[in-house]
Short mmCIF file of C-alpha atoms in Angstrom, two decimals:
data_model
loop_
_atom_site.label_atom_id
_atom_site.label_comp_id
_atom_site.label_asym_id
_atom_site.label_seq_id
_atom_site.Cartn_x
_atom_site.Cartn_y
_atom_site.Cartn_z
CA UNK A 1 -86.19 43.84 -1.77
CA UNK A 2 -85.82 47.42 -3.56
CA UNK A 3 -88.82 47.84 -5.77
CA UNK A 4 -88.20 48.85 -9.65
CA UNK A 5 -88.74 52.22 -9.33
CA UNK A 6 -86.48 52.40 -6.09
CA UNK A 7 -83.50 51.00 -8.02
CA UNK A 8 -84.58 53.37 -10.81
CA UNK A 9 -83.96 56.14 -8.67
CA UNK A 10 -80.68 55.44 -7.52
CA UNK A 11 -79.35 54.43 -10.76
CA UNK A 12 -80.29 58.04 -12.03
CA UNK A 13 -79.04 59.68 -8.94
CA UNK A 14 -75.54 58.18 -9.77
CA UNK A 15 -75.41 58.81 -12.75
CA UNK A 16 -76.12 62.42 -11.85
CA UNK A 17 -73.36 61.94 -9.11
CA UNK A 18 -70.90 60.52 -11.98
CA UNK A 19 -71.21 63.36 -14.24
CA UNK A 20 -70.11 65.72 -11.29
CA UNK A 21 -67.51 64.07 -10.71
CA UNK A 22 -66.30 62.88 -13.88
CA UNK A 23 -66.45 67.27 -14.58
CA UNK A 24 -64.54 67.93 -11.23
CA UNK A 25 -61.74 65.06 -12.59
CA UNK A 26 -61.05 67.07 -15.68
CA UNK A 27 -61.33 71.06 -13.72
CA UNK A 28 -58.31 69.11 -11.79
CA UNK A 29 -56.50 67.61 -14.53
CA UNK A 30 -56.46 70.72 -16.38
CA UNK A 31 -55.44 72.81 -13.35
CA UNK A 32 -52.72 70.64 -12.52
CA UNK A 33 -51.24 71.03 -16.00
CA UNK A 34 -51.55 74.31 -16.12
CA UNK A 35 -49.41 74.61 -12.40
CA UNK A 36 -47.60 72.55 -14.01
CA UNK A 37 -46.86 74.43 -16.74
CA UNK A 38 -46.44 77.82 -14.82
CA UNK A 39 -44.38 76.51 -12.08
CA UNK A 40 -41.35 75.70 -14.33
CA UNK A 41 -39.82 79.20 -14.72
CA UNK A 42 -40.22 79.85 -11.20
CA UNK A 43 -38.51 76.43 -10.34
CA UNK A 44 -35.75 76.98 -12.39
CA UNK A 45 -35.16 80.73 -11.08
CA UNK A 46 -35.64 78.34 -7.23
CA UNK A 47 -32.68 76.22 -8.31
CA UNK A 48 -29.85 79.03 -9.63
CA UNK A 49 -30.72 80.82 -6.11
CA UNK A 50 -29.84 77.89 -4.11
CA UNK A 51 -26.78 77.14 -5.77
CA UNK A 52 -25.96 80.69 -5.12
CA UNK A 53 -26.50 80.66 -1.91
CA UNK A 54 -24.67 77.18 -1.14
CA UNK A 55 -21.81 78.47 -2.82
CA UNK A 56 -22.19 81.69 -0.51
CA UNK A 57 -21.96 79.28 2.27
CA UNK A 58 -18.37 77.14 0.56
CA UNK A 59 -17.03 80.60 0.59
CA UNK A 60 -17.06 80.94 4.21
CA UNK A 61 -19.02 84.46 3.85
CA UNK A 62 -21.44 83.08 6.48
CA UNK A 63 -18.49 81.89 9.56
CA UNK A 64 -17.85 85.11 11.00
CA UNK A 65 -20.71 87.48 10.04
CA UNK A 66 -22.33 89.25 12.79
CA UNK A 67 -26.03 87.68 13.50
CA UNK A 68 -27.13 90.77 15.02
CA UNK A 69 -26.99 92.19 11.85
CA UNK A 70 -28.32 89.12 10.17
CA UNK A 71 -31.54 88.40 11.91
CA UNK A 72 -32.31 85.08 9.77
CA UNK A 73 -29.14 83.28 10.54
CA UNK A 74 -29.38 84.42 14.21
CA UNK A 75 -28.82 81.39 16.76
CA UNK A 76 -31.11 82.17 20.26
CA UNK A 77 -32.94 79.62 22.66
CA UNK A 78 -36.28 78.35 20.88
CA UNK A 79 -38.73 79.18 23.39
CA UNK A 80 -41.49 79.09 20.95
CA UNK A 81 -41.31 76.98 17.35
CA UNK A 82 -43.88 78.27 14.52
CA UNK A 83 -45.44 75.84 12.34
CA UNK A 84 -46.08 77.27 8.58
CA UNK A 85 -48.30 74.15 7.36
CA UNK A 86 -49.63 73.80 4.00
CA UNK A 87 -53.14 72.48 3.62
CA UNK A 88 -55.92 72.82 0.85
CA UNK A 89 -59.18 75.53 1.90
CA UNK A 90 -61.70 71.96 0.53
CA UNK A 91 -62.57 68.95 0.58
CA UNK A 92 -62.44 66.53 -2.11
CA UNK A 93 -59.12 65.78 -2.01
CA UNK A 94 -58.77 62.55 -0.66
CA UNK A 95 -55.94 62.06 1.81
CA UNK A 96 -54.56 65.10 1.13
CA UNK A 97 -55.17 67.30 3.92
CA UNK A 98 -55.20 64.56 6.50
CA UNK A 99 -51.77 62.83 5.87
CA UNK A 100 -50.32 66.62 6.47
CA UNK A 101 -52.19 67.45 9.81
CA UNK A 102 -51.42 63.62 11.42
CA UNK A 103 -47.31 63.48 10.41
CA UNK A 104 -47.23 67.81 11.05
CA UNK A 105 -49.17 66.32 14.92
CA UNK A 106 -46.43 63.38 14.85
CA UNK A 107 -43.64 66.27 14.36
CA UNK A 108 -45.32 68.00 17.07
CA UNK A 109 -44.66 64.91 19.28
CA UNK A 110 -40.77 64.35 18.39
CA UNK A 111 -40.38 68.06 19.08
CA UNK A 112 -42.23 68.10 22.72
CA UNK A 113 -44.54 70.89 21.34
CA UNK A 114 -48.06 71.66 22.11
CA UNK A 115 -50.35 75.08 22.78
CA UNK A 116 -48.16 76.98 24.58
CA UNK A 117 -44.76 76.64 22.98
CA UNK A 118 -46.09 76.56 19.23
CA UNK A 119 -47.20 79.14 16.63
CA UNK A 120 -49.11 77.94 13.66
CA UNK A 121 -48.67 80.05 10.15
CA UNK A 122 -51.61 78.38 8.10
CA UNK A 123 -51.97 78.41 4.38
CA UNK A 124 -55.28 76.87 3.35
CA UNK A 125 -58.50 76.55 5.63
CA UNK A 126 -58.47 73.20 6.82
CA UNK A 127 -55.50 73.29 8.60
CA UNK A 128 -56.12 77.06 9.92
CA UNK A 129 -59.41 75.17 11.32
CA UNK A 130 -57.62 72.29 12.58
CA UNK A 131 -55.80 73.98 14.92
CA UNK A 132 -57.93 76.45 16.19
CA UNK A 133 -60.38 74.23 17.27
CA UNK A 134 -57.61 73.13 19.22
CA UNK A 135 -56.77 76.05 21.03
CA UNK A 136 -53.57 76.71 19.19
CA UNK A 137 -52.43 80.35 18.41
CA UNK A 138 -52.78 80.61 14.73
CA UNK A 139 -50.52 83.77 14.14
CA UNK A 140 -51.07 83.80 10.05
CA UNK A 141 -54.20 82.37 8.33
CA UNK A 142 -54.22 82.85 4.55
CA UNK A 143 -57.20 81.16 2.37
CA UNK A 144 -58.11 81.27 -0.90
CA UNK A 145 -54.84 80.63 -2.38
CA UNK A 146 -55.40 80.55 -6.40
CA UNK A 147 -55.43 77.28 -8.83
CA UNK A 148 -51.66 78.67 -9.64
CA UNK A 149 -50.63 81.42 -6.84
CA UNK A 150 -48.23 84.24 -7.88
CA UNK A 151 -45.56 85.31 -6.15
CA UNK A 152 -46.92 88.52 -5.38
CA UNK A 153 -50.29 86.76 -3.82
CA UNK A 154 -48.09 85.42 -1.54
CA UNK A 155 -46.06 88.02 -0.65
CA UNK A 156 -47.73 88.71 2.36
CA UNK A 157 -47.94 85.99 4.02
CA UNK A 158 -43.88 85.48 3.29
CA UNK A 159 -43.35 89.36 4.47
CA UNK A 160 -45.53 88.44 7.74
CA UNK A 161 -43.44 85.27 8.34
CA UNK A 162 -40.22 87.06 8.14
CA UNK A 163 -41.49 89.73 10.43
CA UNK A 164 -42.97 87.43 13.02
CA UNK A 165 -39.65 85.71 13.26
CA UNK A 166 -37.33 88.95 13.29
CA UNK A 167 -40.15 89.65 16.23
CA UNK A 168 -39.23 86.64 18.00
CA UNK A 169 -43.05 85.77 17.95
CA UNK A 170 -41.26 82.44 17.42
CA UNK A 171 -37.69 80.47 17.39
CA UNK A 172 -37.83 78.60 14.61
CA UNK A 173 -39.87 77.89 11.65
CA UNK A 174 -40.76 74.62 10.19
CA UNK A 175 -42.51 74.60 6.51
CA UNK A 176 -44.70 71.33 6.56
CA UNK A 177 -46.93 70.33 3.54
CA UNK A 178 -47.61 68.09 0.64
CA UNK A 179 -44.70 66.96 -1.88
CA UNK A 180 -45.75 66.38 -5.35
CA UNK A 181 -44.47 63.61 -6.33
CA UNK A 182 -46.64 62.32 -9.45
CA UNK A 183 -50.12 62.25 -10.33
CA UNK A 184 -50.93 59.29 -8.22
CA UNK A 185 -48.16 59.92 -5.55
CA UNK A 186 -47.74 62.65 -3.04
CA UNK A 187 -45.11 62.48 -0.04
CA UNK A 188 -44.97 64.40 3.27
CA UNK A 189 -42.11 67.47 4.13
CA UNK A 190 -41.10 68.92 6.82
CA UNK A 191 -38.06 71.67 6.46
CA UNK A 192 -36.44 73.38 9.19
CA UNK A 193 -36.28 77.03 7.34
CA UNK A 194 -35.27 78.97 10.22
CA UNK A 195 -33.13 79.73 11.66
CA UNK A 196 -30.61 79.77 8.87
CA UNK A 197 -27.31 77.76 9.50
CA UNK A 198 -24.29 77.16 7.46
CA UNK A 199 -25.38 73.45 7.60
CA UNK A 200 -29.06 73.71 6.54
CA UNK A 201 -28.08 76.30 3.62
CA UNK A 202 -25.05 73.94 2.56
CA UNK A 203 -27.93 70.89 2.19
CA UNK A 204 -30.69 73.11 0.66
CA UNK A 205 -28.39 73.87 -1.73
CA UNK A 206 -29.13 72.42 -5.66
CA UNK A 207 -27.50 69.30 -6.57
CA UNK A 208 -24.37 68.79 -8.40
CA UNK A 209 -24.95 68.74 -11.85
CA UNK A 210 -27.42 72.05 -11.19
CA UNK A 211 -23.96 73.86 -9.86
CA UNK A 212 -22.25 72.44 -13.17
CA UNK A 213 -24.96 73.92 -15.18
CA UNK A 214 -25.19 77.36 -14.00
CA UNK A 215 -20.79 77.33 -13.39
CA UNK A 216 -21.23 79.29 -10.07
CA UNK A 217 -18.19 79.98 -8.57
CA UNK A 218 -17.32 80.17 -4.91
CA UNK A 219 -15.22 83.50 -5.12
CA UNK A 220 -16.84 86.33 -4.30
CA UNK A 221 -15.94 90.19 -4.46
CA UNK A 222 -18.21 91.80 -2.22
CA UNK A 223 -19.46 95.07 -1.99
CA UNK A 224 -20.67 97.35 -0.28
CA UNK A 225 -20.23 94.83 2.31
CA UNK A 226 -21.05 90.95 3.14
CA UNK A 227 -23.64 91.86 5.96
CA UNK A 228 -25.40 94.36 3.31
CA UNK A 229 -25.37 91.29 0.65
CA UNK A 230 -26.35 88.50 2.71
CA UNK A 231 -29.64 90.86 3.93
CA UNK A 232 -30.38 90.56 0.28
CA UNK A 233 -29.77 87.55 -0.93
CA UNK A 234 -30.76 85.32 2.33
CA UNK A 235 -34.46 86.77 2.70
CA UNK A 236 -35.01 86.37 -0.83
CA UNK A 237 -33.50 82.62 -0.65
CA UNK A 238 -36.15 82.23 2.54
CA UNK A 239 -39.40 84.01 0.87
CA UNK A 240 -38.01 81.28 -2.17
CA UNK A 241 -38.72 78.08 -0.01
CA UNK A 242 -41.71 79.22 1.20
CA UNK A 243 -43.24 80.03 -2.04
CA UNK A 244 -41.72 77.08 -3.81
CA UNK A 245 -43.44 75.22 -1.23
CA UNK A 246 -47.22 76.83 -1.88
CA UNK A 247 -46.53 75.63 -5.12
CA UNK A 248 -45.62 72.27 -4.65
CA UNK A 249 -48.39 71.59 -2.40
CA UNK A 250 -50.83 73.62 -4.31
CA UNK A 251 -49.91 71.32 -7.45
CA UNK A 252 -50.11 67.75 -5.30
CA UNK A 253 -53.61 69.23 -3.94
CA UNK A 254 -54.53 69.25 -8.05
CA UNK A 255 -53.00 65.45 -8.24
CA UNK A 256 -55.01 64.51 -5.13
CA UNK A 257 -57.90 65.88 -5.93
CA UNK A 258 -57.77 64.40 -10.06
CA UNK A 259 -56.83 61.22 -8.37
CA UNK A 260 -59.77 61.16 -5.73
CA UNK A 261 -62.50 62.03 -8.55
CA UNK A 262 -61.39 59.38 -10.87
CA UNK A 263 -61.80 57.21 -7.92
CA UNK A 264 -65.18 58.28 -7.31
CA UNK A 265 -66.48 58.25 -10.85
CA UNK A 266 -64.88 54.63 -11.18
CA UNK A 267 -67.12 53.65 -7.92
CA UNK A 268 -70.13 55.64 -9.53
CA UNK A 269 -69.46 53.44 -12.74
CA UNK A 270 -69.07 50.15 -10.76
CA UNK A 271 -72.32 50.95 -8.57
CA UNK A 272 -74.36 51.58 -11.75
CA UNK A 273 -73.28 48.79 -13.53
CA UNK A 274 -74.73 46.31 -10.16
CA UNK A 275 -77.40 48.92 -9.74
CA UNK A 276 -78.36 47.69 -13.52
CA UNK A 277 -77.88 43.93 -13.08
CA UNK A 278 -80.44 43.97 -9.86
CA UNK A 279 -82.67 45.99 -12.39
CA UNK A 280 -82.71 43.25 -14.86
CA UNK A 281 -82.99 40.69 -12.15
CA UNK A 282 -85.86 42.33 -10.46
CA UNK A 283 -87.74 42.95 -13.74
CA UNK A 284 -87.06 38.83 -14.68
CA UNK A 285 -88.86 37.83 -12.22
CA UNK A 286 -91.38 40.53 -12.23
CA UNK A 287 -91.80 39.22 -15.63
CA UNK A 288 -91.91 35.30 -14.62
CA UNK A 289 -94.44 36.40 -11.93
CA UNK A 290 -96.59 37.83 -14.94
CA UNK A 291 -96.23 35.07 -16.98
CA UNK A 292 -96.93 32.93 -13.95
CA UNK A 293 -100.06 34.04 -13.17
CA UNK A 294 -101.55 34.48 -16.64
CA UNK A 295 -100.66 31.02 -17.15
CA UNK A 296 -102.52 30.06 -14.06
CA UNK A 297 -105.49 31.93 -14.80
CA UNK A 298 -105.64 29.95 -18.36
CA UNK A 299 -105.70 26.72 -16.47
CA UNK A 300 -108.56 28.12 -14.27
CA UNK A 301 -110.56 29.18 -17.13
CA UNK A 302 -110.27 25.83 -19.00
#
């Protein structure tokens, strides 16, 4: 049995524990309302671009464009497929990183893909690590992305993407992270960014009462031409997604990582509180020992 002191000890030392992580709970509260908070003009800006562009695609600009021209909507055999997966560059963040990495392996597995026919664009260190400890070729590795990322911190890893693609480094490009859905709830995506179809723009496209709202209509005088326009609008659209999708995951990482130190300061609070009641049990019958063998040693000395 733990002696007094022992259980001394570790009631201190989680104590200690809970204040760190009762501090860390509130850093991540306050960072995911302020993502929160910042994300919401770049959302909305998100939103009126989509609709553009899926009212680009109901005016037929897209059917008989010249791909050569148009590298992103280009249709070739996908010898390689790249990967961009979003994962945090830490710990402490419960299931966060791990529920990305086993569905983005499961994708892998659907899609017949392995070392030699992928390309893995990492944002965030644990996934860059992931995969290079696996012997994949991890073409883009970008850590240290801030509490709330700018476009313009991103920038480079969009430009690179685009580049690696127009390149033919690889195929196709899937964006797999992280979903924020609420504080408590987070749920896996993948999206097929690239290449860009007619069908894939049509459904990435903002919802029905979003095209009400902003009264976009699918007539369209173009000039100087549709091949110049559509080199405009459709890498700006694809450097959207991506960055839209930073943000996302960046703010579920936030909810994951609130949600796991609540979680641990609640199991700091529950160990104390046992940690105390074998204290008090240990120190009763230290006590009844005591009074024990005082009370014997009055009977021997009558």
């Amino acid at each position: 049995m733990a002696s007094l002191q022992d259980i001394q000890r570790r009631i201190s030392s989680t104590k200690k524990t809970r204040q760190i992580t009762s501090a860390m709970q509130m850093v991540s509260t306050a960072k995911l309302s302020q993502i929160q908070r910042s994300g919401s003009g770049y959302h909305a800006y998100a939103s009126r671009l989509e609709v553009v562009v899926e009212h680009l695609v109901a005016a037929h600009l897209l059917d008989n464009v010249d791909a050569k021209h148009i590298p992103l909507i280009g249709q070739r055999d996908i010898k390689k497929t790249g990967i961009l997966v979003i994962t945090s560059d830490r710990g402490l963040v419960g299931s966060y990183n791990a529920n990305v990495i086993k569905q983005t392996n499961d994708l892998m597995k659907k899609l017949s893909l392995d070392t030699t026919n992928t390309v893995i664009l990492a944002v965030g260190g644990n996934g860059a690590d992931f995969y290079k400890k696996r012997g994949f070729n991890v073409a883009v590795e970008h850590r240290g992305v801030s509490d709330v990322p700018s476009f313009n911190e991103i920038r480079s890893v969009l430009k690179t993407v685009i580049d690696l693609y127009d390149a033919e480094v690889f195929d196709a490009l899937h964006v797999v992270y992280n979903h924020f859905v609420n504080r408590l709830t987070s749920e896996y995506r993948d999206v097929q960014l690239l290449p860009l179809t007619a069908d894939t723009l049509a459904r990435m496209g903002g919802n029905e009462a979003q095209k009400s709202e902003y009264n976009v209509h699918s007539v369209y005088e173009i000039e100087p031409d549709t091949n110049a326009v559509l080199n405009v609008v459709l890498p700006q659209f694809a450097q959207s997604l991506v960055y839209e999708a930073v943000l996302d995951a960046k703010t579920a990482e936030h909810a994951a990582s609130s949600t796991a130190m609540k979680s641990a300061t609640d199991s700091a609070d529950d160990l104390i509180s046992r940690l105390g009641l074998q204290y008090n049990r240990a120190r009763q019958a230290q006590i009844t020992t005591e009074i024990t063998e005082i009370t014997g040693g009055m009977v021997a000395l009558e």
